Amino acid sequence: MQLQARMQLRSAGPRRAGPVPVRAMAGSRFADVAQAPPDPILGVSEAFKASTDPNKLNLGVGAYRDEQLKPVVLSVVKKAESKIFSRNENKEYLTIEGLDAFRKATVDLLLGGDHPAIKEGRVAVVQSLSGTGSLRVGAAFIARFMKGATVYLSNPTWGNHRNIFGDEGVEWKYYRYFDADTVGLDFRGMVQDLQAAPPGSVVVLHGCAHNPTGIDPTKDQWAAIADLCKERNLMPFFDVAYQGFATGDLDKDAYAPRLFVEKGLEIVVSQSYSKNLGLYGERVGALVMVLNDKEAATRCLSQLKRLARALYSNPPTHGARIAAEVVNDKELFEEWKGEMRGMAGRIERVRGELQRSLESKYPSKDWSFITKQIGMFSFTGLTPAQVDNMTNKHAIFMTRDGRISLAGLNSAKVDYLAEAIVDSVRNH
Ligand code: PLA
């Protein structure tokens, strides 16, 4: 009887009287949502696109350009793609942890092939959405399995680190890093801050080519940081976004994470192929945990998969196939190293040209910091007001922290940039 009554009710057609009258709403239910500010880095690219100034120069985002300031698709990427297309592979979902050949290639790049940790099965790796997505999976892992831990970020750091950990609800703090007076590392400040961090905290370290300062610790300093992490039971989380871009050599640029593993530390690493393989838009990277225990690695992998499943289910295929093809093929791998040296070399060359041009235009100021810094960026020390002058008067687009991407500069524009810098420093 009851069931029948309910069925009657359902089939009784639209209800005539109800609490919510159906009519178009006057405004949006989201009318109170505030406008978000433009992203400090990617927003610069948007402003650059909108500019009609014929002299405009985009030194904001760290994206490699050739001498004609055109984006580059590496020759090894094209070769890998033609091999992939000839295999006519399908577009099925990957597993949650990603393409096996890619995962192996990525850990080999990080630790060096045949590393004992790989052989002993102590490495958990999930292919993820480039460096950013990998960091986010790492942040989600910290939020779930290191509850209450504070994440220490270098001051300054890549701006998105704050968003990534903050959006996961992970508390973050700065440790001292950059000394503006010496344009070098404030090593004493860094050590003091990390010594004061509660045991069990996480320390985010830039694997190489620190963004935005271009200042890395020396080998001795890396060793001291590793020892400090061990003593204080801090967990190192390496952001490896520029392997190959600091020195042009993949092994040299992996010095720090390898040293930490050698010293018996467990590390978490986010890796990205955006820059070194030029796969920016393909979103290719991985989150790696190198642990001291095989069973723990197996269980951590299962949890990383659980987190990734809810975030984006499984990673994209195409870029991972490219990276795997390049790293796992001897010939392509060698060719890639040459192309990487070419990119790093071009940046180093314009770095030197910029310094010389500034020295000739403004000889009383010390510009040697430009070639002291490494990687894609120069941290110029320009103030926000000076940056505004660079953009508004000279159409040079850059981030307001004074960072310029030398990957977006060519020889032809060096003097133009130097003049704009001198004008901004002298007059603002
Ligand atoms: N980590 C650091 C230190 C980075 O500088 C970047 C990119 C990433 C991670 C993430 O890059 P991915 O997700 O493409 O792998 N930084 C750029 C671009 C190049 C950006 O801001 O997204 C930058 O201009 O700083």
PDB file of C-alpha atoms in Angstrom, residues 172-364:
ATOM      1  CA  TRP A 172      54.266  27.042   5.235  1.00  0.00           C
ATOM      2  CA  LYS A 173      56.972  29.387   6.450  1.00  0.00           C
ATOM      3  CA  TYR A 174      60.037  30.967   4.894  1.00  0.00           C
ATOM      4  CA  TYR A 175      63.652  30.199   5.635  1.00  0.00           C
ATOM      5  CA  ARG A 176      66.236  32.869   4.818  1.00  0.00           C
ATOM      6  CA  TYR A 177      67.965  32.258   1.502  1.00  0.00           C
ATOM      7  CA  PHE A 178      68.940  35.314  -0.500  1.00  0.00           C
ATOM      8  CA  ASP A 179      71.295  38.055   0.648  1.00  0.00           C
ATOM      9  CA  ALA A 180      70.575  41.121  -1.481  1.00  0.00           C
ATOM     10  CA  ASP A 181      73.776  42.866  -0.334  1.00  0.00           C
ATOM     11  CA  THR A 182      76.111  40.173  -1.616  1.00  0.00           C
ATOM     12  CA  VAL A 183      73.681  38.886  -4.273  1.00  0.00           C
ATOM     13  CA  GLY A 184      74.525  35.509  -2.818  1.00  0.00           C
ATOM     14  CA  LEU A 185      73.232  32.864  -0.465  1.00  0.00           C
ATOM     15  CA  ASP A 186      72.493  33.867   3.120  1.00  0.00           C
ATOM     16  CA  PHE A 187      73.838  30.530   4.260  1.00  0.00           C
ATOM     17  CA  ARG A 188      74.066  31.441   7.946  1.00  0.00           C
ATOM     18  CA  GLY A 189      70.472  32.670   7.945  1.00  0.00           C
ATOM     19  CA  MET A 190      69.319  29.554   6.140  1.00  0.00           C
ATOM     20  CA  VAL A 191      71.056  27.258   8.619  1.00  0.00           C
ATOM     21  CA  GLN A 192      69.730  29.202  11.608  1.00  0.00           C
ATOM     22  CA  ASP A 193      66.163  29.036  10.333  1.00  0.00           C
ATOM     23  CA  LEU A 194      66.346  25.322   9.524  1.00  0.00           C
ATOM     24  CA  GLN A 195      67.932  24.600  12.902  1.00  0.00           C
ATOM     25  CA  ALA A 196      64.953  26.294  14.528  1.00  0.00           C
ATOM     26  CA  ALA A 197      62.414  24.304  12.469  1.00  0.00           C
ATOM     27  CA  PRO A 198      60.544  21.682  14.494  1.00  0.00           C
ATOM     28  CA  PRO A 199      61.679  18.090  13.812  1.00  0.00           C
ATOM     29  CA  GLY A 200      59.428  16.496  11.218  1.00  0.00           C
ATOM     30  CA  SER A 201      59.156  19.676   9.159  1.00  0.00           C
ATOM     31  CA  VAL A 202      59.529  19.643   5.390  1.00  0.00           C
ATOM     32  CA  VAL A 203      62.196  21.706   3.616  1.00  0.00           C
ATOM     33  CA  VAL A 204      61.603  22.571  -0.012  1.00  0.00           C
ATOM     34  CA  LEU A 205      64.932  22.826  -1.835  1.00  0.00           C
ATOM     35  CA  HIS A 206      65.462  23.787  -5.463  1.00  0.00           C
ATOM     36  CA  GLY A 207      67.484  20.923  -6.971  1.00  0.00           C
ATOM     37  CA  CYS A 208      69.474  23.338  -9.129  1.00  0.00           C
ATOM     38  CA  ALA A 209      69.168  26.775 -10.751  1.00  0.00           C
ATOM     39  CA  HIS A 210      67.204  28.346  -7.913  1.00  0.00           C
ATOM     40  CA  ASN A 211      64.183  30.296  -9.116  1.00  0.00           C
ATOM     41  CA  PRO A 212      64.141  33.329  -8.967  1.00  0.00           C
ATOM     42  CA  THR A 213      67.619  34.095  -7.566  1.00  0.00           C
ATOM     43  CA  GLY A 214      69.881  31.921  -9.751  1.00  0.00           C
ATOM     44  CA  ILE A 215      71.984  31.275  -6.647  1.00  0.00           C
ATOM     45  CA  ASP A 216      72.626  27.658  -5.596  1.00  0.00           C
ATOM     46  CA  PRO A 217      74.454  26.348  -2.522  1.00  0.00           C
ATOM     47  CA  THR A 218      78.015  25.138  -3.100  1.00  0.00           C
ATOM     48  CA  LYS A 219      78.835  21.426  -2.779  1.00  0.00           C
ATOM     49  CA  ASP A 220      80.056  21.961   0.794  1.00  0.00           C
ATOM     50  CA  GLN A 221      76.933  23.885   1.663  1.00  0.00           C
ATOM     51  CA  TRP A 222      74.744  21.133   0.197  1.00  0.00           C
ATOM     52  CA  ALA A 223      76.578  18.620   2.401  1.00  0.00           C
ATOM     53  CA  ALA A 224      75.976  20.793   5.460  1.00  0.00           C
ATOM     54  CA  ILE A 225      72.270  21.181   4.590  1.00  0.00           C
ATOM     55  CA  ALA A 226      71.962  17.406   4.216  1.00  0.00           C
ATOM     56  CA  ASP A 227      73.624  16.837   7.609  1.00  0.00           C
ATOM     57  CA  LEU A 228      71.354  19.418   9.178  1.00  0.00           C
ATOM     58  CA  CYS A 229      68.246  17.729   7.735  1.00  0.00           C
ATOM     59  CA  LYS A 230      69.490  14.452   9.198  1.00  0.00           C
ATOM     60  CA  GLU A 231      70.263  15.873  12.641  1.00  0.00           C
ATOM     61  CA  ARG A 232      66.996  17.785  12.878  1.00  0.00           C
ATOM     62  CA  ASN A 233      64.889  15.058  11.234  1.00  0.00           C
ATOM     63  CA  LEU A 234      63.691  17.402   8.485  1.00  0.00           C
ATOM     64  CA  MET A 235      62.288  15.954   5.280  1.00  0.00           C
ATOM     65  CA  PRO A 236      63.924  17.311   2.119  1.00  0.00           C
ATOM     66  CA  PHE A 237      61.494  17.938  -0.731  1.00  0.00           C
ATOM     67  CA  PHE A 238      63.455  18.716  -3.908  1.00  0.00           C
ATOM     68  CA  ASP A 239      61.849  20.702  -6.672  1.00  0.00           C
ATOM     69  CA  VAL A 240      63.786  19.626  -9.770  1.00  0.00           C
ATOM     70  CA  ALA A 241      62.409  21.800 -12.557  1.00  0.00           C
ATOM     71  CA  TYR A 242      65.661  22.742 -14.331  1.00  0.00           C
ATOM     72  CA  GLN A 243      67.790  19.597 -14.529  1.00  0.00           C
ATOM     73  CA  GLY A 244      70.190  20.275 -17.406  1.00  0.00           C
ATOM     74  CA  PHE A 245      69.568  24.007 -17.432  1.00  0.00           C
ATOM     75  CA  ALA A 246      72.022  25.029 -14.723  1.00  0.00           C
ATOM     76  CA  THR A 247      75.192  23.573 -16.247  1.00  0.00           C
ATOM     77  CA  GLY A 248      73.908  21.942 -19.433  1.00  0.00           C
ATOM     78  CA  ASP A 249      74.729  18.576 -17.813  1.00  0.00           C
ATOM     79  CA  LEU A 250      72.012  16.310 -16.413  1.00  0.00           C
ATOM     80  CA  ASP A 251      74.283  14.536 -13.931  1.00  0.00           C
ATOM     81  CA  LYS A 252      75.915  17.650 -12.539  1.00  0.00           C
ATOM     82  CA  ASP A 253      72.503  19.237 -12.069  1.00  0.00           C
ATOM     83  CA  ALA A 254      71.297  16.228 -10.054  1.00  0.00           C
ATOM     84  CA  TYR A 255      74.195  16.585  -7.608  1.00  0.00           C
ATOM     85  CA  ALA A 256      72.154  17.690  -4.599  1.00  0.00           C
ATOM     86  CA  PRO A 257      69.372  15.062  -4.527  1.00  0.00           C
ATOM     87  CA  ARG A 258      71.935  12.316  -5.251  1.00  0.00           C
ATOM     88  CA  LEU A 259      74.129  13.520  -2.402  1.00  0.00           C
ATOM     89  CA  PHE A 260      71.208  13.454   0.039  1.00  0.00           C
ATOM     90  CA  VAL A 261      70.352   9.871  -0.968  1.00  0.00           C
ATOM     91  CA  GLU A 262      74.003   8.882  -0.646  1.00  0.00           C
ATOM     92  CA  LYS A 263      73.961  10.258   2.880  1.00  0.00           C
ATOM     93  CA  GLY A 264      71.056   7.963   3.712  1.00  0.00           C
ATOM     94  CA  LEU A 265      68.340  10.604   3.739  1.00  0.00           C
ATOM     95  CA  GLU A 266      64.873   9.871   2.450  1.00  0.00           C
ATOM     96  CA  ILE A 267      63.824  12.444  -0.135  1.00  0.00           C
ATOM     97  CA  VAL A 268      60.717  13.496  -2.004  1.00  0.00           C
ATOM     98  CA  VAL A 269      61.262  14.973  -5.461  1.00  0.00           C
ATOM     99  CA  SER A 270      59.088  16.671  -8.043  1.00  0.00           C
ATOM    100  CA  GLN A 271      60.518  16.463 -11.552  1.00  0.00           C
ATOM    101  CA  SER A 272      59.573  18.347 -14.674  1.00  0.00           C
ATOM    102  CA  TYR A 273      60.352  17.959 -18.374  1.00  0.00           C
ATOM    103  CA  SER A 274      58.873  21.356 -19.257  1.00  0.00           C
ATOM    104  CA  LYS A 275      62.195  23.096 -19.614  1.00  0.00           C
ATOM    105  CA  ASN A 276      64.834  20.485 -20.384  1.00  0.00           C
ATOM    106  CA  LEU A 277      62.761  18.758 -23.085  1.00  0.00           C
ATOM    107  CA  GLY A 278      60.743  21.854 -23.954  1.00  0.00           C
ATOM    108  CA  LEU A 279      57.499  20.004 -23.239  1.00  0.00           C
ATOM    109  CA  TYR A 280      55.827  22.916 -21.443  1.00  0.00           C
ATOM    110  CA  GLY A 281      52.299  22.340 -22.707  1.00  0.00           C
ATOM    111  CA  GLU A 282      52.400  18.555 -22.539  1.00  0.00           C
ATOM    112  CA  ARG A 283      52.565  18.554 -18.728  1.00  0.00           C
ATOM    113  CA  VAL A 284      55.191  15.856 -18.212  1.00  0.00           C
ATOM    114  CA  GLY A 285      56.739  15.147 -14.826  1.00  0.00           C
ATOM    115  CA  ALA A 286      56.755  12.907 -11.783  1.00  0.00           C
ATOM    116  CA  LEU A 287      56.608  12.791  -8.022  1.00  0.00           C
ATOM    117  CA  VAL A 288      59.303  10.512  -6.660  1.00  0.00           C
ATOM    118  CA  MET A 289      59.939   9.253  -3.128  1.00  0.00           C
ATOM    119  CA  VAL A 290      63.310   7.641  -2.460  1.00  0.00           C
ATOM    120  CA  LEU A 291      62.932   5.770   0.815  1.00  0.00           C
ATOM    121  CA  ASN A 292      65.004   3.475   2.992  1.00  0.00           C
ATOM    122  CA  ASP A 293      62.496   0.658   3.046  1.00  0.00           C
ATOM    123  CA  LYS A 294      60.940  -1.318   0.228  1.00  0.00           C
ATOM    124  CA  GLU A 295      57.646  -2.052   1.984  1.00  0.00           C
ATOM    125  CA  ALA A 296      57.195   1.598   2.916  1.00  0.00           C
ATOM    126  CA  ALA A 297      57.835   2.562  -0.721  1.00  0.00           C
ATOM    127  CA  THR A 298      55.181   0.098  -1.888  1.00  0.00           C
ATOM    128  CA  ARG A 299      52.621   1.463   0.559  1.00  0.00           C
ATOM    129  CA  CYS A 300      53.486   5.082  -0.210  1.00  0.00           C
ATOM    130  CA  LEU A 301      53.039   4.390  -3.916  1.00  0.00           C
ATOM    131  CA  SER A 302      49.583   2.974  -3.213  1.00  0.00           C
ATOM    132  CA  GLN A 303      48.695   6.179  -1.348  1.00  0.00           C
ATOM    133  CA  LEU A 304      50.128   8.455  -4.037  1.00  0.00           C
ATOM    134  CA  LYS A 305      47.894   6.607  -6.489  1.00  0.00           C
ATOM    135  CA  ARG A 306      44.927   7.079  -4.195  1.00  0.00           C
ATOM    136  CA  LEU A 307      45.585  10.829  -4.073  1.00  0.00           C
ATOM    137  CA  ALA A 308      46.232  11.163  -7.822  1.00  0.00           C
ATOM    138  CA  ARG A 309      43.037   9.241  -8.610  1.00  0.00           C
ATOM    139  CA  ALA A 310      40.941  11.881  -6.899  1.00  0.00           C
ATOM    140  CA  LEU A 311      42.924  14.807  -8.304  1.00  0.00           C
ATOM    141  CA  TYR A 312      43.055  13.894 -12.018  1.00  0.00           C
ATOM    142  CA  SER A 313      42.621  10.099 -12.209  1.00  0.00           C
ATOM    143  CA  ASN A 314      45.591   9.278 -14.415  1.00  0.00           C
ATOM    144  CA  PRO A 315      48.229  11.242 -16.326  1.00  0.00           C
ATOM    145  CA  PRO A 316      48.342  12.081 -20.051  1.00  0.00           C
ATOM    146  CA  THR A 317      50.046   9.723 -22.484  1.00  0.00           C
ATOM    147  CA  HIS A 318      51.692  11.726 -25.237  1.00  0.00           C
ATOM    148  CA  GLY A 319      54.402  13.678 -23.405  1.00  0.00           C
ATOM    149  CA  ALA A 320      55.342  10.679 -21.294  1.00  0.00           C
ATOM    150  CA  ARG A 321      55.868   8.620 -24.438  1.00  0.00           C
ATOM    151  CA  ILE A 322      58.138  11.334 -25.833  1.00  0.00           C
ATOM    152  CA  ALA A 323      60.240  11.593 -22.668  1.00  0.00           C
ATOM    153  CA  ALA A 324      60.528   7.805 -22.367  1.00  0.00           C
ATOM    154  CA  GLU A 325      61.516   7.496 -26.023  1.00  0.00           C
ATOM    155  CA  VAL A 326      64.262  10.123 -25.665  1.00  0.00           C
ATOM    156  CA  VAL A 327      65.726   8.958 -22.356  1.00  0.00           C
ATOM    157  CA  ASN A 328      65.568   5.218 -23.071  1.00  0.00           C
ATOM    158  CA  ASP A 329      67.038   5.447 -26.593  1.00  0.00           C
ATOM    159  CA  LYS A 330      70.830   5.769 -26.548  1.00  0.00           C
ATOM    160  CA  GLU A 331      71.100   7.811 -29.721  1.00  0.00           C
ATOM    161  CA  LEU A 332      68.271  10.196 -28.906  1.00  0.00           C
ATOM    162  CA  PHE A 333      69.565  10.567 -25.366  1.00  0.00           C
ATOM    163  CA  GLU A 334      72.981  11.698 -26.615  1.00  0.00           C
ATOM    164  CA  GLU A 335      71.384  14.062 -29.104  1.00  0.00           C
ATOM    165  CA  TRP A 336      69.177  15.499 -26.360  1.00  0.00           C
ATOM    166  CA  LYS A 337      72.197  16.253 -24.203  1.00  0.00           C
ATOM    167  CA  GLY A 338      73.658  18.221 -27.111  1.00  0.00           C
ATOM    168  CA  GLU A 339      70.453  20.205 -27.571  1.00  0.00           C
ATOM    169  CA  MET A 340      70.306  20.918 -23.865  1.00  0.00           C
ATOM    170  CA  ARG A 341      73.880  22.192 -23.873  1.00  0.00           C
ATOM    171  CA  GLY A 342      72.849  24.390 -26.793  1.00  0.00           C
ATOM    172  CA  MET A 343      69.965  25.934 -24.840  1.00  0.00           C
ATOM    173  CA  ALA A 344      71.965  26.399 -21.642  1.00  0.00           C
ATOM    174  CA  GLY A 345      74.850  27.798 -23.697  1.00  0.00           C
ATOM    175  CA  ARG A 346      72.688  30.377 -25.491  1.00  0.00           C
ATOM    176  CA  ILE A 347      71.360  31.615 -22.146  1.00  0.00           C
ATOM    177  CA  GLU A 348      74.861  31.824 -20.723  1.00  0.00           C
ATOM    178  CA  ARG A 349      75.992  33.806 -23.759  1.00  0.00           C
ATOM    179  CA  VAL A 350      73.236  36.451 -23.527  1.00  0.00           C
ATOM    180  CA  ARG A 351      73.899  36.606 -19.785  1.00  0.00           C
ATOM    181  CA  GLY A 352      77.482  37.641 -20.498  1.00  0.00           C
ATOM    182  CA  GLU A 353      76.384  40.078 -23.211  1.00  0.00           C
ATOM    183  CA  LEU A 354      73.881  41.722 -20.897  1.00  0.00           C
ATOM    184  CA  GLN A 355      76.480  42.186 -18.186  1.00  0.00           C
ATOM    185  CA  ARG A 356      78.982  43.720 -20.618  1.00  0.00           C
ATOM    186  CA  SER A 357      76.351  46.027 -22.086  1.00  0.00           C
ATOM    187  CA  LEU A 358      75.325  47.239 -18.609  1.00  0.00           C
ATOM    188  CA  GLU A 359      78.965  47.734 -17.644  1.00  0.00           C
ATOM    189  CA  SER A 360      79.532  49.925 -20.672  1.00  0.00           C
ATOM    190  CA  LYS A 361      76.376  51.990 -20.108  1.00  0.00           C
ATOM    191  CA  TYR A 362      76.681  52.366 -16.333  1.00  0.00           C
ATOM    192  CA  PRO A 363      80.298  51.583 -15.399  1.00  0.00           C
ATOM    193  CA  SER A 364      80.166  52.872 -11.828  1.00  0.00           C
TER     194      SER A 364
END
